[in-house]
Amino acid sequence: MRKIFILALTLILAFVSCSYSQEIKIGACIYRFNDAFMLRFRNAMQAESEKSGAKISIADGQDDQNTQDAQIDEFIANGVNVLIVNPVDRMSSQPIIDKAKQANIPVVFINREPAPEMLNSYEKAYYVGANAEESGTQAGQLIADYFKAHPEADKNHDGKIQFIMLRGQNGHQDMILRSKYSVEAIKAAGYEPVEIAGAIANWDKLEAMNIMNAFLMSIGPENIEAVIANNDEMALGAVEALKNNDYNKGDANAYIPVVGVDANASALEAMDKGEMLGTVLNDADNQGISAVRLALALAEGKDLNSIGYTITDNKYIWIPYQKVTRGEK
Ligand code: GAL
Ligand code: CA
């Protein structure tokens, strides 16, 4: 009896220690926790790690590259098997890649795309994201479609669309390309876009609200025909400012179409209430899941074709964007 007990105990211990030694440790860095879209991204990574039996630690870079660099050093010192990094400054990714290479651990960048030459400097460096051009095009199409359905939206009847652009953080690929391609899509639909005012609001709702308040005061809502925001939080800030001016509260004569990107729950709610025209789904779930699966496959030396997502150019996973509207309002 005693012998069997000891044997059973030994087996259990062996099993436990063996599964422990196989547990992959992921060190993940987010540029800043206080970001609605990155919260969705984080939750998706957390859930996928739990599902896969991996241990993920996620650090808040607090929008400071030095803070994030120290967090990366600590992850490496603590022996993580792989890094997932959402860099504060995507153009400062080279030192991060060099550190990962030095420690011989893979690094998967997310959401903020390092330059190709940076990624190419290390065979275990990858990027998971969504094609910013696509989201810009789709946001612009939402505005153009609205003008097709509502000729009266051209308030001054000049055949042009006088719009305000609210931009994300400077240098972010999503800020540059969404701004550019939303305007291109409006042109492609046969309208002449005229940016009557624009500003950087750093993806932030409050900043966008203050900026929009100032624009409403200086330009007048009757002279604004559309608001294009690089993300939902800024779109919602604009909506707040409009509502404070008795716009976008259900009266068709006091309405300015506002579009964003992300499809965060708060934006979908605003769309349901008719306060916001539309958004573009930035698929946090599939980006988060694929980033974790890629990280684990790299850490375990598994076949990358087994993770259920296509890897392009041996470096990239691209998750598609998708237009979201709530029908005619
Ligand atoms: C964008 C997203 C923004 C913000 C940013 C952070 O893709 O649309 O809302 O989260 O990433 O890098
Ligand atoms: Ca016009």
mmCIF file of C-alpha atoms and ligand atoms in Angstrom:
data_model
loop_
_atom_site.group_PDB
_atom_site.id
_atom_site.type_symbol
_atom_site.label_atom_id
_atom_site.label_comp_id
_atom_site.label_asym_id
_atom_site.label_seq_id
_atom_site.Cartn_x
_atom_site.Cartn_y
_atom_site.Cartn_z
ATOM 1 C CA MET A 1 0.000 0.000 0.000
ATOM 2 C CA ARG A 2 2.732 2.399 1.103
ATOM 3 C CA LYS A 3 4.795 1.516 -1.950
ATOM 4 C CA ILE A 4 1.917 2.248 -4.280
ATOM 5 C CA PHE A 5 1.334 5.534 -2.516
ATOM 6 C CA ILE A 6 4.982 6.569 -2.935
ATOM 7 C CA LEU A 7 4.959 5.507 -6.565
ATOM 8 C CA ALA A 8 1.792 7.516 -7.199
ATOM 9 C CA LEU A 9 3.276 10.524 -5.441
ATOM 10 C CA THR A 10 6.473 10.281 -7.474
ATOM 11 C CA LEU A 11 4.479 10.114 -10.678
ATOM 12 C CA ILE A 12 2.403 13.139 -9.721
ATOM 13 C CA LEU A 13 5.500 15.118 -8.806
ATOM 14 C CA ALA A 14 7.208 14.124 -12.035
ATOM 15 C CA PHE A 15 4.164 15.170 -14.016
ATOM 16 C CA VAL A 16 3.820 18.489 -12.220
ATOM 17 C CA SER A 17 7.481 19.440 -12.561
ATOM 18 C CA CYS A 18 7.496 18.357 -16.185
ATOM 19 C CA SER A 19 4.445 20.429 -17.102
ATOM 20 C CA TYR A 20 5.944 23.321 -15.170
ATOM 21 C CA SER A 21 9.200 23.216 -17.042
ATOM 22 C CA GLN A 22 7.223 23.248 -20.287
ATOM 23 C CA GLU A 23 5.178 26.294 -19.407
ATOM 24 C CA ILE A 24 6.141 29.050 -21.814
ATOM 25 C CA LYS A 25 6.607 32.481 -20.337
ATOM 26 C CA ILE A 26 5.551 35.423 -22.490
ATOM 27 C CA GLY A 27 6.650 38.949 -21.604
ATOM 28 C CA ALA A 28 4.241 41.430 -23.197
ATOM 29 C CA CYS A 29 4.624 45.209 -23.352
ATOM 30 C CA ILE A 30 1.732 47.564 -24.115
ATOM 31 C CA TYR A 31 2.536 51.177 -24.986
ATOM 32 C CA ARG A 32 -0.066 52.408 -22.475
ATOM 33 C CA PHE A 33 -2.830 50.583 -20.597
ATOM 34 C CA ASN A 34 -5.103 53.621 -20.727
ATOM 35 C CA ASP A 35 -6.208 52.999 -24.336
ATOM 36 C CA ALA A 36 -9.625 51.521 -25.122
ATOM 37 C CA PHE A 37 -8.526 49.558 -28.185
ATOM 38 C CA MET A 38 -5.366 48.198 -26.560
ATOM 39 C CA LEU A 39 -7.509 46.994 -23.650
ATOM 40 C CA ARG A 40 -9.440 44.777 -26.060
ATOM 41 C CA PHE A 41 -6.107 43.611 -27.509
ATOM 42 C CA ARG A 42 -4.729 42.823 -24.028
ATOM 43 C CA ASN A 43 -7.807 40.869 -23.030
ATOM 44 C CA ALA A 44 -7.570 38.767 -26.179
ATOM 45 C CA MET A 45 -3.893 37.962 -25.501
ATOM 46 C CA GLN A 46 -4.617 37.094 -21.885
ATOM 47 C CA ALA A 47 -7.472 34.760 -22.808
ATOM 48 C CA GLU A 48 -5.476 32.999 -25.531
ATOM 49 C CA SER A 49 -2.482 32.518 -23.225
ATOM 50 C CA GLU A 50 -4.685 30.973 -20.560
ATOM 51 C CA LYS A 51 -6.252 28.708 -23.153
ATOM 52 C CA SER A 52 -2.816 27.554 -24.303
ATOM 53 C CA GLY A 53 -1.489 27.026 -20.778
ATOM 54 C CA ALA A 54 1.163 29.716 -21.234
ATOM 55 C CA LYS A 55 2.040 32.316 -18.644
ATOM 56 C CA ILE A 56 1.777 35.899 -19.865
ATOM 57 C CA SER A 57 2.942 38.974 -17.941
ATOM 58 C CA ILE A 58 1.779 42.273 -19.394
ATOM 59 C CA ALA A 59 3.539 45.555 -18.606
ATOM 60 C CA ASP A 60 2.177 49.101 -18.939
ATOM 61 C CA GLY A 61 4.676 51.302 -20.778
ATOM 62 C CA GLN A 62 2.757 54.424 -19.693
ATOM 63 C CA ASP A 63 3.449 56.009 -23.055
ATOM 64 C CA ASP A 64 7.139 56.322 -22.228
ATOM 65 C CA GLN A 65 9.792 54.504 -24.277
ATOM 66 C CA ASN A 66 12.350 54.545 -21.431
ATOM 67 C CA THR A 67 9.860 52.919 -19.069
ATOM 68 C CA GLN A 68 9.124 50.271 -21.687
ATOM 69 C CA ASP A 69 12.822 49.644 -22.378
ATOM 70 C CA ALA A 70 13.367 48.950 -18.654
ATOM 71 C CA GLN A 71 10.395 46.548 -18.676
ATOM 72 C CA ILE A 72 11.910 44.670 -21.591
ATOM 73 C CA ASP A 73 15.257 44.388 -19.767
ATOM 74 C CA GLU A 74 13.433 42.988 -16.765
ATOM 75 C CA PHE A 75 11.489 40.445 -18.809
ATOM 76 C CA ILE A 76 14.708 39.240 -20.401
ATOM 77 C CA ALA A 77 16.494 39.091 -17.010
ATOM 78 C CA ASN A 78 13.577 37.037 -15.666
ATOM 79 C CA GLY A 79 14.006 34.508 -18.460
ATOM 80 C CA VAL A 80 10.866 34.957 -20.565
ATOM 81 C CA ASN A 81 10.810 32.663 -23.606
ATOM 82 C CA VAL A 82 9.364 35.221 -25.996
ATOM 83 C CA LEU A 83 8.448 38.914 -26.135
ATOM 84 C CA ILE A 84 5.324 40.566 -27.519
ATOM 85 C CA VAL A 85 5.899 44.304 -27.918
ATOM 86 C CA ASN A 86 3.567 47.200 -28.701
ATOM 87 C CA PRO A 87 6.300 49.835 -28.898
ATOM 88 C CA VAL A 88 5.744 53.322 -27.524
ATOM 89 C CA ASP A 89 7.713 54.701 -30.444
ATOM 90 C CA ARG A 90 7.696 52.284 -33.367
ATOM 91 C CA MET A 91 10.800 53.972 -34.795
ATOM 92 C CA SER A 92 12.666 53.046 -31.594
ATOM 93 C CA SER A 93 12.171 49.327 -32.164
ATOM 94 C CA GLN A 94 15.738 48.564 -33.255
ATOM 95 C CA PRO A 95 17.245 48.467 -29.721
ATOM 96 C CA ILE A 96 14.388 46.164 -28.665
ATOM 97 C CA ILE A 97 15.149 43.825 -31.550
ATOM 98 C CA ASP A 98 18.854 43.903 -30.717
ATOM 99 C CA LYS A 99 18.154 42.948 -27.108
ATOM 100 C CA ALA A 100 15.899 40.054 -28.127
ATOM 101 C CA LYS A 101 18.506 38.840 -30.597
ATOM 102 C CA GLN A 102 21.231 39.052 -27.949
ATOM 103 C CA ALA A 103 19.090 36.939 -25.592
ATOM 104 C CA ASN A 104 18.135 34.660 -28.493
ATOM 105 C CA ILE A 105 14.404 34.961 -27.883
ATOM 106 C CA PRO A 106 11.767 35.716 -30.528
ATOM 107 C CA VAL A 107 9.953 39.064 -30.545
ATOM 108 C CA VAL A 108 6.491 39.688 -31.982
ATOM 109 C CA PHE A 109 5.609 43.354 -32.474
ATOM 110 C CA ILE A 110 1.954 44.347 -32.422
ATOM 111 C CA ASN A 111 -0.167 47.337 -33.509
ATOM 112 C CA ARG A 112 2.770 49.722 -34.102
ATOM 113 C CA GLU A 113 4.774 48.605 -37.070
ATOM 114 C CA PRO A 114 8.582 48.773 -36.998
ATOM 115 C CA ALA A 115 10.315 49.658 -40.261
ATOM 116 C CA PRO A 116 10.952 46.621 -42.519
ATOM 117 C CA GLU A 117 14.730 46.982 -42.206
ATOM 118 C CA MET A 118 14.376 46.682 -38.441
ATOM 119 C CA LEU A 119 12.288 43.508 -38.677
ATOM 120 C CA ASN A 120 14.666 42.140 -41.280
ATOM 121 C CA SER A 121 17.631 42.524 -38.923
ATOM 122 C CA TYR A 122 16.513 39.489 -36.888
ATOM 123 C CA GLU A 123 15.012 36.289 -38.266
ATOM 124 C CA LYS A 124 12.908 35.849 -35.104
ATOM 125 C CA ALA A 125 11.279 39.311 -35.307
ATOM 126 C CA TYR A 126 7.652 39.466 -36.518
ATOM 127 C CA TYR A 127 4.745 41.885 -36.774
ATOM 128 C CA VAL A 128 1.027 41.314 -36.186
ATOM 129 C CA GLY A 129 -1.327 44.116 -37.172
ATOM 130 C CA ALA A 130 -3.916 45.392 -39.576
ATOM 131 C CA ASN A 131 -3.352 47.245 -42.827
ATOM 132 C CA ALA A 132 -3.841 50.921 -41.966
ATOM 133 C CA GLU A 133 -4.500 51.914 -45.574
ATOM 134 C CA GLU A 134 -7.503 49.587 -45.642
ATOM 135 C CA SER A 135 -9.064 51.234 -42.563
ATOM 136 C CA GLY A 136 -8.540 54.700 -44.033
ATOM 137 C CA THR A 137 -10.176 53.675 -47.297
ATOM 138 C CA GLN A 138 -13.158 52.151 -45.513
ATOM 139 C CA ALA A 139 -13.671 55.191 -43.250
ATOM 140 C CA GLY A 140 -13.610 57.480 -46.288
ATOM 141 C CA GLN A 141 -16.107 55.233 -48.070
ATOM 142 C CA LEU A 142 -18.491 55.512 -45.122
ATOM 143 C CA ILE A 143 -18.502 59.294 -45.544
ATOM 144 C CA ALA A 144 -18.841 59.128 -49.336
ATOM 145 C CA ASP A 145 -21.706 56.610 -49.076
ATOM 146 C CA TYR A 146 -23.455 58.914 -46.647
ATOM 147 C CA PHE A 147 -23.180 61.848 -49.066
ATOM 148 C CA LYS A 148 -24.539 59.655 -51.882
ATOM 149 C CA ALA A 149 -27.567 58.779 -49.772
ATOM 150 C CA HIS A 150 -27.936 62.309 -48.349
ATOM 151 C CA PRO A 151 -27.265 65.018 -50.955
ATOM 152 C CA GLU A 152 -28.372 67.604 -48.358
ATOM 153 C CA ALA A 153 -25.234 66.733 -46.366
ATOM 154 C CA ASP A 154 -23.433 69.035 -48.803
ATOM 155 C CA LYS A 155 -24.678 71.971 -46.794
ATOM 156 C CA ASN A 156 -23.194 74.730 -48.943
ATOM 157 C CA HIS A 157 -24.050 72.891 -52.204
ATOM 158 C CA ASP A 158 -20.560 73.224 -53.658
ATOM 159 C CA GLY A 159 -20.089 69.534 -54.474
ATOM 160 C CA LYS A 160 -17.185 69.395 -52.034
ATOM 161 C CA ILE A 161 -17.015 67.840 -48.593
ATOM 162 C CA GLN A 162 -15.766 70.301 -45.967
ATOM 163 C CA PHE A 163 -14.426 68.044 -43.224
ATOM 164 C CA ILE A 164 -12.475 68.083 -39.979
ATOM 165 C CA MET A 165 -9.720 65.498 -39.430
ATOM 166 C CA LEU A 166 -8.815 64.323 -35.929
ATOM 167 C CA ARG A 167 -5.487 62.539 -36.000
ATOM 168 C CA GLY A 168 -3.842 59.944 -33.754
ATOM 169 C CA GLN A 169 -0.347 60.112 -32.324
ATOM 170 C CA ASN A 170 2.238 61.620 -34.610
ATOM 171 C CA GLY A 171 4.303 59.109 -36.603
ATOM 172 C CA HIS A 172 1.930 56.172 -35.972
ATOM 173 C CA GLN A 173 1.304 54.274 -39.226
ATOM 174 C CA ASP A 174 -2.426 54.351 -38.452
ATOM 175 C CA MET A 175 -2.344 58.130 -38.106
ATOM 176 C CA ILE A 176 -0.463 58.661 -41.351
ATOM 177 C CA LEU A 177 -2.254 56.137 -43.540
ATOM 178 C CA ARG A 178 -5.796 56.452 -42.193
ATOM 179 C CA SER A 179 -5.631 60.224 -42.706
ATOM 180 C CA LYS A 180 -4.284 59.839 -46.225
ATOM 181 C CA TYR A 181 -6.502 57.055 -47.504
ATOM 182 C CA SER A 182 -9.787 58.284 -46.037
ATOM 183 C CA VAL A 183 -9.333 61.385 -48.163
ATOM 184 C CA GLU A 184 -8.311 59.299 -51.193
ATOM 185 C CA ALA A 185 -11.473 57.209 -50.881
ATOM 186 C CA ILE A 186 -13.650 60.331 -50.843
ATOM 187 C CA LYS A 187 -11.924 61.465 -54.048
ATOM 188 C CA ALA A 188 -12.320 58.042 -55.599
ATOM 189 C CA ALA A 189 -16.056 58.280 -54.922
ATOM 190 C CA GLY A 190 -16.204 61.479 -56.981
ATOM 191 C CA TYR A 191 -16.171 64.160 -54.275
ATOM 192 C CA GLU A 192 -13.648 66.839 -53.597
ATOM 193 C CA PRO A 193 -12.541 66.652 -49.961
ATOM 194 C CA VAL A 194 -11.597 69.936 -48.276
ATOM 195 C CA GLU A 195 -9.943 69.738 -44.871
ATOM 196 C CA ILE A 196 -11.195 72.915 -43.222
ATOM 197 C CA ALA A 197 -9.472 72.091 -39.937
ATOM 198 C CA GLY A 198 -7.475 69.278 -38.427
ATOM 199 C CA ALA A 199 -5.434 68.460 -35.353
ATOM 200 C CA ILE A 200 -3.596 65.712 -33.542
ATOM 201 C CA ALA A 201 -5.631 64.452 -30.586
ATOM 202 C CA ASN A 202 -3.386 61.457 -29.729
ATOM 203 C CA TRP A 203 -6.134 58.797 -29.917
ATOM 204 C CA ASP A 204 -7.693 60.493 -26.891
ATOM 205 C CA LYS A 205 -11.370 61.274 -26.327
ATOM 206 C CA LEU A 206 -10.923 64.259 -24.030
ATOM 207 C CA GLU A 207 -8.283 65.895 -26.218
ATOM 208 C CA ALA A 208 -10.527 65.424 -29.241
ATOM 209 C CA MET A 209 -13.512 66.877 -27.413
ATOM 210 C CA ASN A 210 -11.605 70.023 -26.476
ATOM 211 C CA ILE A 211 -10.268 70.447 -29.988
ATOM 212 C CA MET A 212 -13.695 69.911 -31.512
ATOM 213 C CA ASN A 213 -15.236 72.422 -29.115
ATOM 214 C CA ALA A 214 -12.723 74.995 -30.280
ATOM 215 C CA PHE A 215 -13.390 74.193 -33.955
ATOM 216 C CA LEU A 216 -17.139 74.427 -33.451
ATOM 217 C CA MET A 217 -16.667 77.810 -31.892
ATOM 218 C CA SER A 218 -14.323 79.202 -34.555
ATOM 219 C CA ILE A 219 -15.850 77.581 -37.643
ATOM 220 C CA GLY A 220 -19.478 77.063 -36.689
ATOM 221 C CA PRO A 221 -21.257 73.699 -36.971
ATOM 222 C CA GLU A 222 -23.239 74.872 -39.990
ATOM 223 C CA ASN A 223 -19.963 75.054 -41.954
ATOM 224 C CA ILE A 224 -18.766 71.565 -41.069
ATOM 225 C CA GLU A 225 -19.976 68.701 -43.267
ATOM 226 C CA ALA A 226 -18.120 65.723 -41.793
ATOM 227 C CA VAL A 227 -15.700 64.654 -39.081
ATOM 228 C CA ILE A 228 -13.144 61.963 -39.812
ATOM 229 C CA ALA A 229 -11.335 60.648 -36.741
ATOM 230 C CA ASN A 230 -8.428 58.199 -36.864
ATOM 231 C CA ASN A 231 -10.055 56.191 -34.057
ATOM 232 C CA ASP A 232 -13.328 55.802 -32.151
ATOM 233 C CA GLU A 233 -12.214 57.504 -28.953
ATOM 234 C CA MET A 234 -11.503 60.721 -30.854
ATOM 235 C CA ALA A 235 -14.742 60.317 -32.840
ATOM 236 C CA LEU A 236 -16.607 60.035 -29.534
ATOM 237 C CA GLY A 237 -14.854 63.144 -28.235
ATOM 238 C CA ALA A 238 -16.108 64.987 -31.322
ATOM 239 C CA VAL A 239 -19.607 63.579 -30.760
ATOM 240 C CA GLU A 240 -19.528 64.846 -27.165
ATOM 241 C CA ALA A 241 -18.624 68.343 -28.378
ATOM 242 C CA LEU A 242 -21.353 68.208 -31.026
ATOM 243 C CA LYS A 243 -23.953 67.138 -28.482
ATOM 244 C CA ASN A 244 -22.934 70.051 -26.259
ATOM 245 C CA ASN A 245 -23.825 72.227 -29.233
ATOM 246 C CA ASP A 246 -27.171 70.455 -29.716
ATOM 247 C CA TYR A 247 -25.934 68.560 -32.743
ATOM 248 C CA ASN A 248 -26.161 64.794 -33.326
ATOM 249 C CA LYS A 249 -29.001 64.370 -30.863
ATOM 250 C CA GLY A 250 -31.573 62.978 -33.264
ATOM 251 C CA ASP A 251 -32.585 66.145 -35.189
ATOM 252 C CA ALA A 252 -31.755 65.506 -38.857
ATOM 253 C CA ASN A 253 -31.272 69.248 -39.393
ATOM 254 C CA ALA A 254 -28.582 69.405 -36.732
ATOM 255 C CA TYR A 255 -26.362 66.501 -37.681
ATOM 256 C CA ILE A 256 -22.759 66.064 -38.813
ATOM 257 C CA PRO A 257 -21.621 62.580 -39.871
ATOM 258 C CA VAL A 258 -18.721 61.390 -37.708
ATOM 259 C CA VAL A 259 -16.649 58.300 -38.451
ATOM 260 C CA GLY A 260 -13.980 56.513 -36.435
ATOM 261 C CA VAL A 261 -12.001 53.278 -36.483
ATOM 262 C CA ASP A 262 -11.876 50.355 -34.002
ATOM 263 C CA ALA A 263 -15.541 49.396 -33.383
ATOM 264 C CA ASN A 264 -15.166 49.714 -29.635
ATOM 265 C CA ALA A 265 -18.378 49.015 -27.694
ATOM 266 C CA SER A 266 -18.841 52.692 -26.822
ATOM 267 C CA ALA A 267 -18.739 53.660 -30.501
ATOM 268 C CA LEU A 268 -21.266 50.981 -31.445
ATOM 269 C CA GLU A 269 -23.546 52.352 -28.740
ATOM 270 C CA ALA A 270 -23.207 55.890 -30.098
ATOM 271 C CA MET A 271 -24.019 54.529 -33.564
ATOM 272 C CA ASP A 272 -27.113 52.770 -32.215
ATOM 273 C CA LYS A 273 -28.256 56.104 -30.812
ATOM 274 C CA GLY A 274 -27.644 57.831 -34.143
ATOM 275 C CA GLU A 275 -24.896 60.048 -32.708
ATOM 276 C CA MET A 276 -22.108 58.617 -34.845
ATOM 277 C CA LEU A 277 -22.281 57.487 -38.482
ATOM 278 C CA GLY A 278 -19.954 54.531 -38.566
ATOM 279 C CA THR A 279 -16.671 52.879 -37.766
ATOM 280 C CA VAL A 280 -14.270 50.238 -39.033
ATOM 281 C CA LEU A 281 -13.696 47.058 -37.079
ATOM 282 C CA ASN A 282 -10.116 46.860 -35.854
ATOM 283 C CA ASP A 283 -10.142 43.178 -34.984
ATOM 284 C CA ALA A 284 -8.448 43.065 -31.563
ATOM 285 C CA ASP A 285 -9.508 39.473 -30.962
ATOM 286 C CA ASN A 286 -7.835 38.014 -34.012
ATOM 287 C CA GLN A 287 -4.782 40.242 -33.604
ATOM 288 C CA GLY A 288 -4.399 39.218 -29.961
ATOM 289 C CA ILE A 289 -4.976 35.519 -30.587
ATOM 290 C CA SER A 290 -2.632 35.352 -33.564
ATOM 291 C CA ALA A 291 0.101 37.290 -31.720
ATOM 292 C CA VAL A 292 0.027 34.800 -28.836
ATOM 293 C CA ARG A 293 -0.128 31.762 -31.121
ATOM 294 C CA LEU A 294 2.770 33.066 -33.181
ATOM 295 C CA ALA A 295 4.786 33.848 -30.037
ATOM 296 C CA LEU A 296 4.200 30.343 -28.653
ATOM 297 C CA ALA A 297 5.005 28.602 -31.920
ATOM 298 C CA LEU A 298 8.239 30.589 -32.174
ATOM 299 C CA ALA A 299 9.166 29.889 -28.551
ATOM 300 C CA GLU A 300 8.523 26.161 -28.976
ATOM 301 C CA GLY A 301 10.121 25.939 -32.391
ATOM 302 C CA LYS A 302 6.853 24.683 -33.889
ATOM 303 C CA ASP A 303 5.738 24.879 -37.497
ATOM 304 C CA LEU A 304 4.377 28.398 -38.048
ATOM 305 C CA ASN A 305 1.876 27.054 -40.561
ATOM 306 C CA SER A 306 0.067 25.308 -37.718
ATOM 307 C CA ILE A 307 -1.254 28.411 -35.955
ATOM 308 C CA GLY A 308 -4.296 29.054 -38.145
ATOM 309 C CA TYR A 309 -3.190 32.453 -39.492
ATOM 310 C CA THR A 310 -1.335 33.212 -42.698
ATOM 311 C CA ILE A 311 2.196 34.533 -42.371
ATOM 312 C CA THR A 312 3.174 36.886 -45.185
ATOM 313 C CA ASP A 313 6.769 37.466 -46.306
ATOM 314 C CA ASN A 314 7.902 35.288 -43.414
ATOM 315 C CA LYS A 315 7.356 38.280 -41.093
ATOM 316 C CA TYR A 316 3.787 39.532 -40.964
ATOM 317 C CA ILE A 317 0.296 38.522 -39.926
ATOM 318 C CA TRP A 318 -2.327 40.908 -41.361
ATOM 319 C CA ILE A 319 -5.816 40.859 -39.875
ATOM 320 C CA PRO A 320 -8.467 42.431 -42.145
ATOM 321 C CA TYR A 321 -10.529 45.492 -41.260
ATOM 322 C CA GLN A 322 -14.286 45.609 -41.776
ATOM 323 C CA LYS A 323 -16.741 48.488 -42.229
ATOM 324 C CA VAL A 324 -19.425 48.766 -39.564
ATOM 325 C CA THR A 325 -22.635 50.786 -39.933
ATOM 326 C CA ARG A 326 -26.042 50.656 -38.323
ATOM 327 C CA GLY A 327 -28.191 50.993 -41.399
ATOM 328 C CA GLU A 328 -29.996 54.188 -42.390
ATOM 329 C CA LYS A 329 -30.529 56.810 -39.754
HETATM 330 C C1 GAL B 1 -4.771 51.971 -33.316
HETATM 331 C C2 GAL B 1 -6.155 52.139 -32.736
HETATM 332 C C3 GAL B 1 -6.162 53.293 -31.769
HETATM 333 C C4 GAL B 1 -5.076 53.147 -30.741
HETATM 334 C C5 GAL B 1 -3.733 52.887 -31.394
HETATM 335 C C6 GAL B 1 -2.666 52.611 -30.367
HETATM 336 O O1 GAL B 1 -4.743 50.851 -34.162
HETATM 337 O O2 GAL B 1 -7.077 52.371 -33.767
HETATM 338 O O3 GAL B 1 -7.406 53.392 -31.125
HETATM 339 O O4 GAL B 1 -5.383 52.077 -29.900
HETATM 340 O O5 GAL B 1 -3.824 51.803 -32.295
HETATM 341 O O6 GAL B 1 -1.442 52.316 -30.966
HETATM 342 CA CA CA B 2 -19.802 71.218 -49.337
#
